[in-house]
């Protein structure tokens, strides 16, 4: 059996690999393809067996396109099973998390737009008020989905999504598991100010870092 | 005895019952939970996916508040909050620069010396101190639970000191054992339920939960016991959906560990708010009510 030949250009592969390693804090070059991660990956069935070792190989070979857009990056549930079992301590969840951020920065449409919308909405909500208000979070998240679906003309998807959420919401309301009060933490100002400073520092040209 | 307490967002909202139960059970065991002042969201799993700096800074502020109030230990019942806080404390201990950077923004600087405990650690310590036994009123001989830990209670994205076995944890089994309940051994105790995927990728999440349910039924369990509010809500609220997909007729209540302890103490399921579950758990607890010690 023969497969397509693998291409490898060190000049372009290296900076990409370096960036993923630095940002994820994972030493991808330590991977020796033993596939222990593959054997236990929770979402193996969901990704069509696009397993952590394959993702790592893609990054090492500098296949940026595949690395930034594949089922594992968007289906990984950050369960840390692969990383706990990896003989070289490689946490693939940290790699998929990093690649999500890099995909966003490169304006690549997420394969699972709802996953991206959810995490963005969650963090925004936590940052805005200091605490996550579940009702507000779900509202913001669904608005994102509706806007996207409307842009793409997926009106059926909008209706399905709203129906499903309304059903769950009603059930939660009946069981008194819906909280109508609003929560805030005063300290959100401290975190917001810190975040702003950290962002500015990151964007400052090299050499300007304190 | 007083310890600092971080409830986190879900224990103040959809899982408010877990907050109420934790306070009640710990007060029975002689521990007053002191909610830390003006705590903020820990960032949960989303922070790590969107911004790494925030994933450290958000829990760090809470640690600083608890330390400034003079506590030695903080208990965090939610597994996600527990994991984020434990990881942030360790990472900042290993990275002095980052720690100094986050501390510039806080009124209450974080030192990083506080013990971050899961609910199981504190429960087991109280059991070992002999605080549970005199409180027990019932023995649930016919309760056949499988203990469901999920991910965040046992596995971490960073090397942190862990109190239990990573692949085969025993904390919940130990607590149940002290109540006279024998938990059933099974393979899916640390298998992922999908967490927020239940909202943003239901296809994946329902498949995963279906696998968890299938084994629980095969092993003859009559309920789940959990410590994580996200796991509890997922297995409970979506149980009809994932069971229908795979043709399972049975339904299993998903108890918080605090509900089983409370029931063994003779506290009524209603006052523990067990009636706020999607899958009825009150009936099973009442059926077993005859099991006097
Ligand atoms: S378990 Fe670790 S070393 Fe083995 S293939 Fe997976 S990432 Fe590579
Ligand atoms: S962390 Fe992601 S890649 Fe690793 S086992 Fe879990 S789902 Fe698979």
Short mmCIF file of C-alpha atoms and ligand atoms in Angstrom, two decimals:
data_model
loop_
_atom_site.label_atom_id
_atom_site.label_comp_id
_atom_site.label_asym_id
_atom_site.label_seq_id
_atom_site.Cartn_x
_atom_site.Cartn_y
_atom_site.Cartn_z
CA UNK A 1 0.00 0.00 0.00
CA UNK A 2 1.30 3.41 -0.83
CA UNK A 3 0.17 6.75 0.47
CA UNK A 4 0.81 10.24 -0.76
CA UNK A 5 4.42 11.29 -0.27
CA UNK A 6 5.04 13.50 2.75
CA UNK A 7 6.51 16.86 2.05
CA UNK A 8 8.87 18.53 4.42
CA UNK A 9 10.47 21.92 4.08
CA UNK A 10 12.41 22.67 7.23
CA UNK A 11 12.52 26.45 6.62
CA UNK A 12 8.75 26.81 6.73
CA UNK A 13 8.06 23.94 9.13
CA UNK A 14 10.32 25.10 11.92
CA UNK A 15 8.81 28.48 12.81
CA UNK A 16 5.31 26.99 12.92
CA UNK A 17 6.43 24.10 15.13
CA UNK A 18 8.30 26.51 17.36
CA UNK A 19 5.27 28.72 17.80
CA UNK A 20 2.99 25.81 18.69
CA UNK A 21 5.54 24.44 21.16
CA UNK A 22 6.04 27.79 22.87
CA UNK A 23 2.41 28.75 23.14
CA UNK A 24 1.17 25.34 24.24
CA UNK A 25 4.11 24.64 26.52
CA UNK A 26 4.31 21.13 25.02
CA UNK A 27 7.43 19.51 23.66
CA UNK A 28 6.05 18.08 20.43
CA UNK A 29 9.48 16.99 19.24
CA UNK A 30 9.54 14.43 22.06
CA UNK A 31 6.72 12.47 20.40
CA UNK A 32 7.89 9.10 19.08
CA UNK A 33 4.53 8.07 17.62
CA UNK A 34 3.84 5.25 20.07
CA UNK A 35 0.11 6.05 19.71
CA UNK A 36 -0.76 5.52 23.33
CA UNK A 37 -2.69 8.78 23.04
CA UNK A 38 -4.58 7.40 20.05
CA UNK A 39 -5.62 4.28 21.92
CA UNK A 40 -7.37 6.28 24.61
CA UNK A 41 -8.59 9.40 22.85
CA UNK A 42 -12.14 10.03 24.02
CA UNK A 43 -13.27 11.43 20.69
CA UNK A 44 -11.59 8.83 18.47
CA UNK A 45 -14.95 7.74 17.07
CA UNK A 46 -16.02 11.34 16.46
CA UNK A 47 -12.90 12.47 14.62
CA UNK A 48 -12.72 9.56 12.22
CA UNK A 49 -9.57 8.59 14.13
CA UNK A 50 -7.75 11.79 13.49
CA UNK A 51 -5.80 11.05 16.66
CA UNK A 52 -3.40 13.20 18.74
CA UNK A 53 -0.29 11.57 17.26
CA UNK A 54 -1.47 12.47 13.74
CA UNK A 55 -2.03 16.07 14.76
CA UNK A 56 1.45 16.22 16.29
CA UNK A 57 2.99 14.77 13.14
CA UNK A 58 1.17 17.40 11.06
CA UNK A 59 2.55 20.21 13.17
CA UNK A 60 6.07 18.80 13.06
CA UNK A 61 5.93 18.46 9.28
CA UNK A 62 4.76 22.05 9.03
CA UNK A 63 1.40 21.20 7.47
CA UNK A 64 -0.11 24.37 8.79
CA UNK A 65 -3.34 24.09 6.84
CA UNK A 66 -4.27 20.67 8.24
CA UNK A 67 -3.03 21.51 11.71
CA UNK A 68 -5.26 24.57 11.97
CA UNK A 69 -8.36 22.92 10.59
CA UNK A 70 -9.09 19.28 11.40
CA UNK A 71 -11.69 17.36 13.39
CA UNK A 72 -9.49 16.88 16.47
CA UNK A 73 -8.83 20.58 17.04
CA UNK A 74 -12.56 21.21 17.15
CA UNK A 75 -13.81 17.97 18.70
CA UNK A 76 -11.19 17.60 21.45
CA UNK A 77 -13.04 17.82 24.77
CA UNK A 78 -9.88 18.63 26.79
CA UNK A 79 -10.31 15.52 28.89
CA UNK A 80 -6.51 15.22 29.37
CA UNK A 81 -6.60 11.45 28.95
CA UNK A 82 -3.95 11.37 26.22
CA UNK A 83 -1.63 13.68 28.14
CA UNK A 84 -1.96 11.69 31.34
CA UNK A 85 -0.92 8.53 29.50
CA UNK A 86 1.73 9.94 27.17
CA UNK A 87 5.16 8.57 28.12
CA UNK A 88 6.60 11.95 27.10
CA UNK A 89 4.10 14.09 29.00
CA UNK A 90 2.66 15.70 25.89
CA UNK A 91 -0.75 17.25 26.62
CA UNK A 92 -2.50 17.28 23.28
CA UNK A 93 -5.40 19.24 24.79
CA UNK A 94 -2.99 22.16 25.26
CA UNK A 95 -2.02 21.79 21.60
CA UNK A 96 -5.63 21.77 20.36
CA UNK A 97 -6.34 24.78 22.56
CA UNK A 98 -3.37 26.61 21.08
CA UNK A 99 -4.33 25.70 17.52
CA UNK A 100 -7.85 27.03 18.12
CA UNK A 101 -6.36 30.39 19.06
CA UNK A 102 -3.98 30.35 16.09
CA UNK A 103 -6.84 29.47 13.73
CA UNK A 104 -8.81 32.41 15.04
CA UNK A 105 -5.86 34.75 14.59
CA UNK A 106 -5.44 33.50 11.02
CA UNK A 107 -9.18 34.11 10.38
CA UNK A 108 -9.79 30.48 9.51
CA UNK A 109 -13.43 29.51 9.94
CA UNK A 110 -13.77 26.95 12.73
CA UNK A 111 -14.98 23.48 11.65
CA UNK A 112 -17.29 23.60 14.69
CA UNK A 113 -18.37 27.24 14.85
CA UNK A 114 -20.53 26.62 17.90
CA UNK A 115 -17.55 25.41 19.91
CA UNK A 116 -15.68 28.63 19.19
CA UNK A 117 -18.77 30.75 19.84
CA UNK A 118 -19.34 29.06 23.18
CA UNK A 119 -15.86 29.54 24.61
CA UNK A 120 -15.67 33.13 23.40
CA UNK A 121 -19.06 33.89 24.93
CA UNK A 122 -18.15 32.19 28.18
CA UNK A 123 -14.97 34.11 28.71
CA UNK A 124 -16.56 37.39 27.68
CA UNK A 125 -19.34 36.85 30.14
CA UNK A 126 -16.93 35.97 32.95
CA UNK A 127 -14.81 38.98 32.17
CA UNK A 128 -17.66 41.44 31.73
CA UNK A 129 -19.29 40.78 35.10
CA UNK A 130 -16.60 38.93 37.00
CA UNK A 131 -18.95 35.94 37.19
CA UNK A 132 -20.68 33.94 34.51
CA UNK A 133 -24.43 34.43 34.46
CA UNK A 134 -25.76 31.32 32.76
CA UNK A 135 -28.80 33.01 31.22
CA UNK A 136 -26.76 35.85 29.80
CA UNK A 137 -24.10 33.41 28.56
CA UNK A 138 -26.68 31.33 26.72
CA UNK A 139 -28.26 34.48 25.28
CA UNK A 140 -24.98 35.83 23.95
CA UNK A 141 -23.96 32.40 22.66
CA UNK A 142 -27.24 31.85 20.82
CA UNK A 143 -27.08 35.34 19.31
CA UNK A 144 -23.70 34.47 17.86
CA UNK A 145 -25.11 31.24 16.40
CA UNK A 146 -28.18 32.97 14.98
CA UNK A 147 -26.17 35.74 13.35
CA UNK A 148 -23.85 33.19 11.77
CA UNK A 149 -26.68 30.93 10.59
CA UNK A 150 -28.62 33.92 9.26
CA UNK A 151 -25.56 35.10 7.34
CA UNK A 152 -25.25 31.62 5.83
CA UNK A 153 -28.98 31.36 5.18
CA UNK A 154 -29.42 28.36 7.55
CA UNK A 155 -32.85 29.33 8.84
CA UNK A 156 -33.81 25.75 9.73
CA UNK A 157 -30.74 25.49 11.94
CA UNK A 158 -31.83 28.62 13.80
CA UNK A 159 -35.28 27.21 14.46
CA UNK A 160 -33.92 23.81 15.58
CA UNK A 161 -31.42 25.41 17.91
CA UNK A 162 -33.98 27.73 19.50
CA UNK A 163 -36.50 24.92 19.90
CA UNK A 164 -33.95 22.72 21.65
CA UNK A 165 -32.78 25.48 23.96
CA UNK A 166 -36.32 26.54 24.79
CA UNK A 167 -37.23 22.97 25.73
CA UNK A 168 -34.21 22.61 28.03
CA UNK A 169 -34.75 26.09 29.43
CA UNK A 170 -38.37 25.36 30.34
CA UNK A 171 -37.43 22.09 32.02
CA UNK A 172 -34.70 23.83 34.01
CA UNK A 173 -37.09 26.58 34.99
CA UNK A 174 -39.67 24.10 36.27
CA UNK A 175 -37.04 22.30 38.34
CA UNK A 176 -35.87 25.61 39.81
CA UNK A 177 -32.46 25.13 38.25
CA UNK A 178 -32.63 28.42 36.44
CA UNK A 179 -31.32 31.35 38.38
CA UNK A 180 -32.89 34.70 37.60
CA UNK A 181 -30.81 36.94 39.85
CA UNK A 182 -27.74 38.62 38.42
CA UNK A 183 -24.22 38.05 39.78
CA UNK A 184 -21.26 40.37 39.68
CA UNK A 185 -17.83 40.61 41.28
CA UNK A 186 -16.38 44.04 41.94
CA UNK A 187 -12.91 42.63 41.36
CA UNK A 188 -13.65 42.22 37.65
CA UNK A 189 -12.05 45.65 37.24
CA UNK A 190 -8.74 44.31 38.54
CA UNK A 191 -8.76 41.45 36.07
CA UNK A 192 -9.85 43.58 33.13
CA UNK A 193 -7.10 46.14 33.78
CA UNK A 194 -4.50 43.36 34.07
CA UNK A 195 -5.72 41.75 30.87
CA UNK A 196 -5.49 45.03 29.00
CA UNK A 197 -1.93 45.59 30.18
CA UNK A 198 -0.90 42.05 29.29
CA UNK A 199 -2.38 42.42 25.81
CA UNK A 200 -0.57 45.70 25.20
CA UNK A 201 2.69 44.14 26.29
CA UNK A 202 2.20 41.24 23.92
CA UNK A 203 1.52 43.58 21.04
CA UNK A 204 4.50 45.83 21.80
CA UNK A 205 7.44 45.30 19.44
CA UNK A 206 10.15 42.94 20.66
CA UNK A 207 12.72 44.58 22.89
CA UNK A 208 10.10 46.81 24.48
CA UNK A 209 9.13 44.16 27.00
CA UNK A 210 10.10 45.13 30.51
CA UNK B 1 -13.31 24.44 62.21
CA UNK B 2 -13.53 26.98 59.41
CA UNK B 3 -12.24 26.67 55.88
CA UNK B 4 -12.40 28.98 52.90
CA UNK B 5 -15.01 28.07 50.31
CA UNK B 6 -15.14 28.88 46.61
CA UNK B 7 -18.58 28.01 45.19
CA UNK B 8 -18.03 29.20 41.62
CA UNK B 9 -20.71 30.27 39.16
CA UNK B 10 -22.63 27.03 38.70
CA UNK B 11 -23.14 26.42 42.43
CA UNK B 12 -24.77 29.83 42.57
CA UNK B 13 -27.10 29.08 39.67
CA UNK B 14 -28.10 25.81 37.99
CA UNK B 15 -26.46 23.73 40.74
CA UNK B 16 -27.50 25.87 43.70
CA UNK B 17 -28.69 22.64 45.31
CA UNK B 18 -25.06 21.47 45.54
CA UNK B 19 -24.11 24.67 47.36
CA UNK B 20 -26.91 24.17 49.86
CA UNK B 21 -26.04 20.50 50.38
CA UNK B 22 -22.31 21.16 50.78
CA UNK B 23 -22.92 23.77 53.47
CA UNK B 24 -25.37 21.49 55.29
CA UNK B 25 -23.24 18.34 55.19
CA UNK B 26 -20.07 20.12 56.23
CA UNK B 27 -21.82 21.84 59.11
CA UNK B 28 -23.02 18.40 60.28
CA UNK B 29 -19.40 17.30 60.10
CA UNK B 30 -18.25 20.27 62.15
CA UNK B 31 -16.84 22.39 59.32
CA UNK B 32 -18.07 25.91 58.60
CA UNK B 33 -17.62 26.83 54.94
CA UNK B 34 -16.64 30.49 54.64
CA UNK B 35 -17.42 31.80 51.19
CA UNK B 36 -14.57 34.05 50.11
CA UNK B 37 -15.45 37.66 49.53
CA UNK B 38 -16.11 39.04 46.04
CA UNK B 39 -14.76 35.97 44.25
CA UNK B 40 -14.66 35.97 40.46
CA UNK B 41 -15.25 33.31 37.81
CA UNK B 42 -12.26 30.95 37.49
CA UNK B 43 -12.46 31.01 33.67
CA UNK B 44 -13.37 27.30 33.61
CA UNK B 45 -12.23 25.36 30.56
CA UNK B 46 -12.99 28.27 28.24
CA UNK B 47 -10.16 30.50 29.45
CA UNK B 48 -7.52 27.98 28.38
CA UNK B 49 -9.04 27.86 24.91
CA UNK B 50 -9.29 31.60 24.44
CA UNK B 51 -6.57 33.26 26.50
CA UNK B 52 -3.83 31.67 28.60
CA UNK B 53 -3.06 34.76 30.61
CA UNK B 54 -6.63 34.97 31.85
CA UNK B 55 -6.60 31.27 32.64
CA UNK B 56 -3.91 32.05 35.24
CA UNK B 57 -5.04 35.50 36.40
CA UNK B 58 -8.69 34.67 37.08
CA UNK B 59 -8.14 31.91 39.65
CA UNK B 60 -5.08 33.69 41.08
CA UNK B 61 -7.18 36.59 42.32
CA UNK B 62 -9.40 34.20 44.29
CA UNK B 63 -6.39 32.54 45.89
CA UNK B 64 -5.13 35.97 46.98
CA UNK B 65 -8.47 36.80 48.60
CA UNK B 66 -8.57 33.52 50.54
CA UNK B 67 -4.98 33.95 51.69
CA UNK B 68 -5.50 37.55 52.78
CA UNK B 69 -8.39 36.39 54.95
CA UNK B 70 -5.95 34.08 56.73
CA UNK B 71 -7.16 30.67 55.57
CA UNK B 72 -4.84 27.66 55.22
CA UNK B 73 -7.20 25.65 53.06
CA UNK B 74 -9.85 26.32 50.43
CA UNK B 75 -12.43 23.76 49.35
CA UNK B 76 -13.80 23.85 45.81
CA UNK B 77 -16.63 21.37 45.12
CA UNK B 78 -16.89 22.10 41.37
CA UNK B 79 -14.31 19.97 39.55
CA UNK B 80 -13.60 22.55 36.85
CA UNK B 81 -13.05 25.37 39.35
CA UNK B 82 -10.93 23.03 41.49
CA UNK B 83 -8.76 22.04 38.54
CA UNK B 84 -8.27 25.61 37.26
CA UNK B 85 -7.35 26.91 40.70
CA UNK B 86 -4.99 24.06 41.52
CA UNK B 87 -3.25 24.38 38.14
CA UNK B 88 -2.96 28.18 38.36
CA UNK B 89 -1.43 27.98 41.83
CA UNK B 90 1.17 25.44 40.69
CA UNK B 91 2.01 27.20 37.41
CA UNK B 92 2.48 30.52 39.13
CA UNK B 93 4.65 28.86 41.77
CA UNK B 94 6.84 27.62 38.90
CA UNK B 95 6.87 30.95 37.05
CA UNK B 96 7.88 33.82 39.33
CA UNK B 97 7.70 36.39 36.54
CA UNK B 98 4.16 35.59 35.61
CA UNK B 99 3.18 35.55 39.28
CA UNK B 100 4.69 39.01 39.80
CA UNK B 101 2.87 40.21 36.70
CA UNK B 102 -0.58 39.05 37.81
CA UNK B 103 0.04 40.34 41.32
CA UNK B 104 0.60 43.90 40.06
CA UNK B 105 -3.13 44.07 39.36
CA UNK B 106 -4.50 42.67 42.61
CA UNK B 107 -5.41 44.49 45.81
CA UNK B 108 -4.89 41.16 47.58
CA UNK B 109 -1.68 39.62 46.27
CA UNK B 110 -1.54 35.87 45.86
CA UNK B 111 1.22 34.09 47.65
CA UNK B 112 0.40 30.58 46.58
CA UNK B 113 0.73 28.70 49.85
CA UNK B 114 -2.90 27.77 50.41
CA UNK B 115 -4.04 24.16 50.19
CA UNK B 116 -6.53 23.80 47.34
CA UNK B 117 -8.82 20.87 48.19
CA UNK B 118 -11.50 18.98 46.35
CA UNK B 119 -14.69 18.19 48.21
CA UNK B 120 -13.57 14.56 48.53
CA UNK B 121 -10.34 15.46 50.30
CA UNK B 122 -12.16 17.44 52.95
CA UNK B 123 -14.84 14.77 53.36
CA UNK B 124 -12.27 12.02 53.78
CA UNK B 125 -10.32 14.07 56.33
CA UNK B 126 -13.50 14.55 58.38
CA UNK B 127 -14.36 10.87 58.12
CA UNK B 128 -10.87 9.94 59.31
CA UNK B 129 -11.30 12.36 62.22
CA UNK B 130 -14.39 10.37 63.22
CA UNK B 131 -16.90 13.15 62.54
CA UNK B 132 -19.23 11.11 60.32
CA UNK B 133 -20.04 8.01 62.33
CA UNK B 134 -22.08 9.61 65.13
CA UNK B 135 -24.23 11.36 62.52
CA UNK B 136 -25.29 8.30 60.52
CA UNK B 137 -28.91 7.21 60.80
CA UNK B 138 -29.49 5.00 57.77
CA UNK B 139 -27.73 2.28 55.91
CA UNK B 140 -28.49 1.99 52.24
CA UNK B 141 -27.75 -1.67 51.64
CA UNK B 142 -29.65 -1.75 48.37
CA UNK B 143 -28.08 1.31 46.84
CA UNK B 144 -25.92 0.15 43.93
CA UNK B 145 -24.05 3.22 42.73
CA UNK B 146 -21.35 3.65 40.16
CA UNK B 147 -19.03 6.53 41.07
CA UNK B 148 -18.57 8.94 38.21
CA UNK B 149 -15.54 11.25 38.48
CA UNK B 150 -15.30 12.64 34.97
CA UNK B 151 -12.12 14.44 33.94
CA UNK B 152 -11.37 17.54 35.94
CA UNK B 153 -11.34 15.88 39.33
CA UNK B 154 -8.56 13.49 38.42
CA UNK B 155 -6.57 14.60 35.37
CA UNK B 156 -4.82 17.93 34.98
CA UNK B 157 -3.13 19.74 32.09
CA UNK B 158 -0.11 20.46 34.28
CA UNK B 159 1.82 18.50 36.90
CA UNK B 160 0.12 19.20 40.20
CA UNK B 161 0.05 17.32 43.51
CA UNK B 162 -2.93 14.96 43.25
CA UNK B 163 -4.62 13.24 46.15
CA UNK B 164 -5.98 10.20 44.30
CA UNK B 165 -5.13 7.64 41.65
CA UNK B 166 -5.36 9.18 38.20
CA UNK B 167 -6.79 6.22 36.28
CA UNK B 168 -8.67 4.49 39.06
CA UNK B 169 -9.59 7.01 41.75
CA UNK B 170 -11.06 5.72 45.00
CA UNK B 171 -12.12 8.89 46.86
CA UNK B 172 -15.86 8.53 46.30
CA UNK B 173 -15.73 4.79 46.97
CA UNK B 174 -14.02 5.55 50.29
CA UNK B 175 -16.69 8.05 51.30
CA UNK B 176 -19.52 5.71 50.29
CA UNK B 177 -17.78 2.85 52.10
CA UNK B 178 -17.87 4.90 55.30
CA UNK B 179 -21.66 5.13 54.83
CA UNK B 180 -21.87 1.36 54.46
CA UNK B 181 -22.55 1.58 50.72
CA UNK B 182 -20.58 -0.59 48.36
CA UNK B 183 -19.96 1.08 45.01
CA UNK B 184 -19.82 -1.04 41.85
CA UNK B 185 -16.48 -1.13 40.06
CA UNK B 186 -16.58 -0.06 36.41
CA UNK B 187 -14.49 1.26 33.54
CA UNK B 188 -16.14 4.58 32.74
CA UNK B 189 -15.54 6.32 36.05
CA UNK B 190 -13.13 8.84 34.55
CA UNK B 191 -14.49 8.84 31.01
CA UNK B 192 -15.46 12.30 29.74
CA UNK B 193 -19.14 13.34 29.47
CA UNK B 194 -18.23 16.05 26.95
CA UNK B 195 -18.68 18.90 29.45
CA UNK B 196 -19.62 22.04 27.51
CA UNK B 197 -19.89 19.96 24.34
CA UNK B 198 -23.40 19.14 25.59
CA UNK B 199 -24.22 22.71 24.57
CA UNK B 200 -21.92 23.35 21.62
CA UNK B 201 -21.41 19.86 20.11
CA UNK B 202 -24.32 17.69 21.31
CA UNK B 203 -23.58 14.98 18.76
CA UNK B 204 -20.24 14.22 20.43
CA UNK B 205 -21.46 14.68 23.95
CA UNK B 206 -24.54 12.47 23.60
CA UNK B 207 -22.41 9.69 22.12
CA UNK B 208 -19.98 9.88 25.04
CA UNK B 209 -22.73 9.90 27.64
CA UNK B 210 -24.43 7.00 25.90
CA UNK B 211 -21.30 4.93 26.44
CA UNK B 212 -21.19 5.86 30.12
CA UNK B 213 -24.84 4.92 30.58
CA UNK B 214 -24.49 1.62 28.71
CA UNK B 215 -21.81 0.36 31.06
CA UNK B 216 -23.60 1.60 34.19
CA UNK B 217 -26.66 -0.42 33.15
CA UNK B 218 -24.61 -3.49 32.18
CA UNK B 219 -23.01 -3.50 35.61
CA UNK B 220 -26.39 -3.43 37.32
CA UNK B 221 -26.09 0.04 38.87
CA UNK B 222 -29.22 1.75 40.15
CA UNK B 223 -27.74 5.24 40.32
CA UNK B 224 -24.71 7.43 39.56
CA UNK B 225 -22.85 9.34 42.23
CA UNK B 226 -20.90 12.43 41.15
CA UNK B 227 -19.03 15.39 42.60
CA UNK B 228 -18.87 17.64 39.53
CA UNK B 229 -21.87 19.93 38.88
CA UNK B 230 -21.22 19.87 35.13
CA UNK B 231 -21.15 16.04 35.03
CA UNK B 232 -24.25 15.87 37.19
CA UNK B 233 -26.21 18.31 35.05
CA UNK B 234 -25.13 16.65 31.81
CA UNK B 235 -25.96 13.07 32.80
CA UNK B 236 -29.19 14.23 34.41
CA UNK B 237 -30.62 16.81 31.98
CA UNK B 238 -29.66 14.96 28.79
CA UNK B 239 -30.37 11.42 29.99
CA UNK B 240 -33.65 11.11 28.08
CA UNK B 241 -31.92 12.29 24.92
CA UNK B 242 -28.91 9.97 25.03
CA UNK B 243 -30.92 6.97 26.22
CA UNK B 244 -33.43 7.38 23.41
CA UNK B 245 -30.61 7.45 20.87
CA UNK B 246 -29.28 4.09 21.95
CA UNK B 247 -32.55 2.47 22.97
CA UNK B 248 -32.05 2.27 26.73
CA UNK B 249 -35.35 2.15 28.64
CA UNK B 250 -33.98 2.50 32.17
CA UNK B 251 -33.22 5.82 33.79
CA UNK B 252 -30.73 6.27 36.62
CA UNK B 253 -30.76 9.15 39.10
CA UNK B 254 -27.52 11.11 39.22
CA UNK B 255 -26.80 11.94 42.84
CA UNK B 256 -24.32 14.40 44.19
CA UNK B 257 -22.16 12.71 46.82
CA UNK B 258 -23.61 15.20 49.32
CA UNK B 259 -27.11 13.83 48.67
CA UNK B 260 -26.14 10.28 49.54
CA UNK B 261 -24.31 11.43 52.68
CA UNK B 262 -27.25 13.65 53.66
CA UNK B 263 -29.73 10.83 53.16
CA UNK B 264 -27.57 8.51 55.27
CA UNK B 265 -27.65 11.18 57.98
CA UNK B 266 -31.44 11.00 57.87
CA UNK B 267 -31.94 14.37 56.16
CA UNK B 268 -35.01 14.31 53.91
CA UNK B 269 -34.43 14.39 50.13
CA UNK B 270 -36.69 17.45 49.89
CA UNK B 271 -34.65 19.52 52.28
CA UNK B 272 -31.57 18.54 50.25
CA UNK B 273 -33.48 19.64 47.10
CA UNK B 274 -33.09 16.25 45.43
CA UNK B 275 -36.46 17.04 43.84
CA UNK B 276 -34.65 19.45 41.52
CA UNK B 277 -33.22 16.61 39.45
CA UNK B 278 -34.42 15.87 35.93
CA UNK B 279 -34.36 12.12 36.61
CA UNK B 280 -36.27 11.44 39.79
CA UNK B 281 -33.98 10.45 42.65
CA UNK B 282 -36.34 11.08 45.55
CA UNK B 283 -38.26 7.83 45.00
CA UNK B 284 -35.14 5.65 45.20
CA UNK B 285 -33.94 7.36 48.38
CA UNK B 286 -37.40 7.01 49.95
CA UNK B 287 -37.69 3.35 48.94
CA UNK B 288 -34.47 2.67 50.77
CA UNK B 289 -35.66 4.60 53.78
CA UNK B 290 -36.49 1.42 55.68
CA UNK B 291 -32.83 0.51 56.00
CA UNK B 292 -32.34 1.58 59.60
CA UNK B 293 -28.82 1.15 60.91
S1 LIG C 1 1.41 9.06 23.53
FE1 LIG C 1 2.84 10.82 23.44
S2 LIG C 1 4.71 10.02 22.48
FE2 LIG C 1 3.08 8.52 22.10
S3 LIG C 1 2.25 9.09 20.08
FE3 LIG C 1 1.00 10.12 21.61
S4 LIG C 1 1.93 12.13 21.89
FE4 LIG C 1 3.44 10.85 20.82
S1 LIG C 2 -7.61 15.70 25.52
FE1 LIG C 2 -8.49 15.79 23.45
S2 LIG C 2 -7.03 14.69 22.21
FE2 LIG C 2 -6.59 14.10 24.31
S3 LIG C 2 -7.79 12.23 24.70
FE3 LIG C 2 -9.05 13.96 25.33
S4 LIG C 2 -10.29 14.43 23.52
FE4 LIG C 2 -8.56 13.17 22.80
#
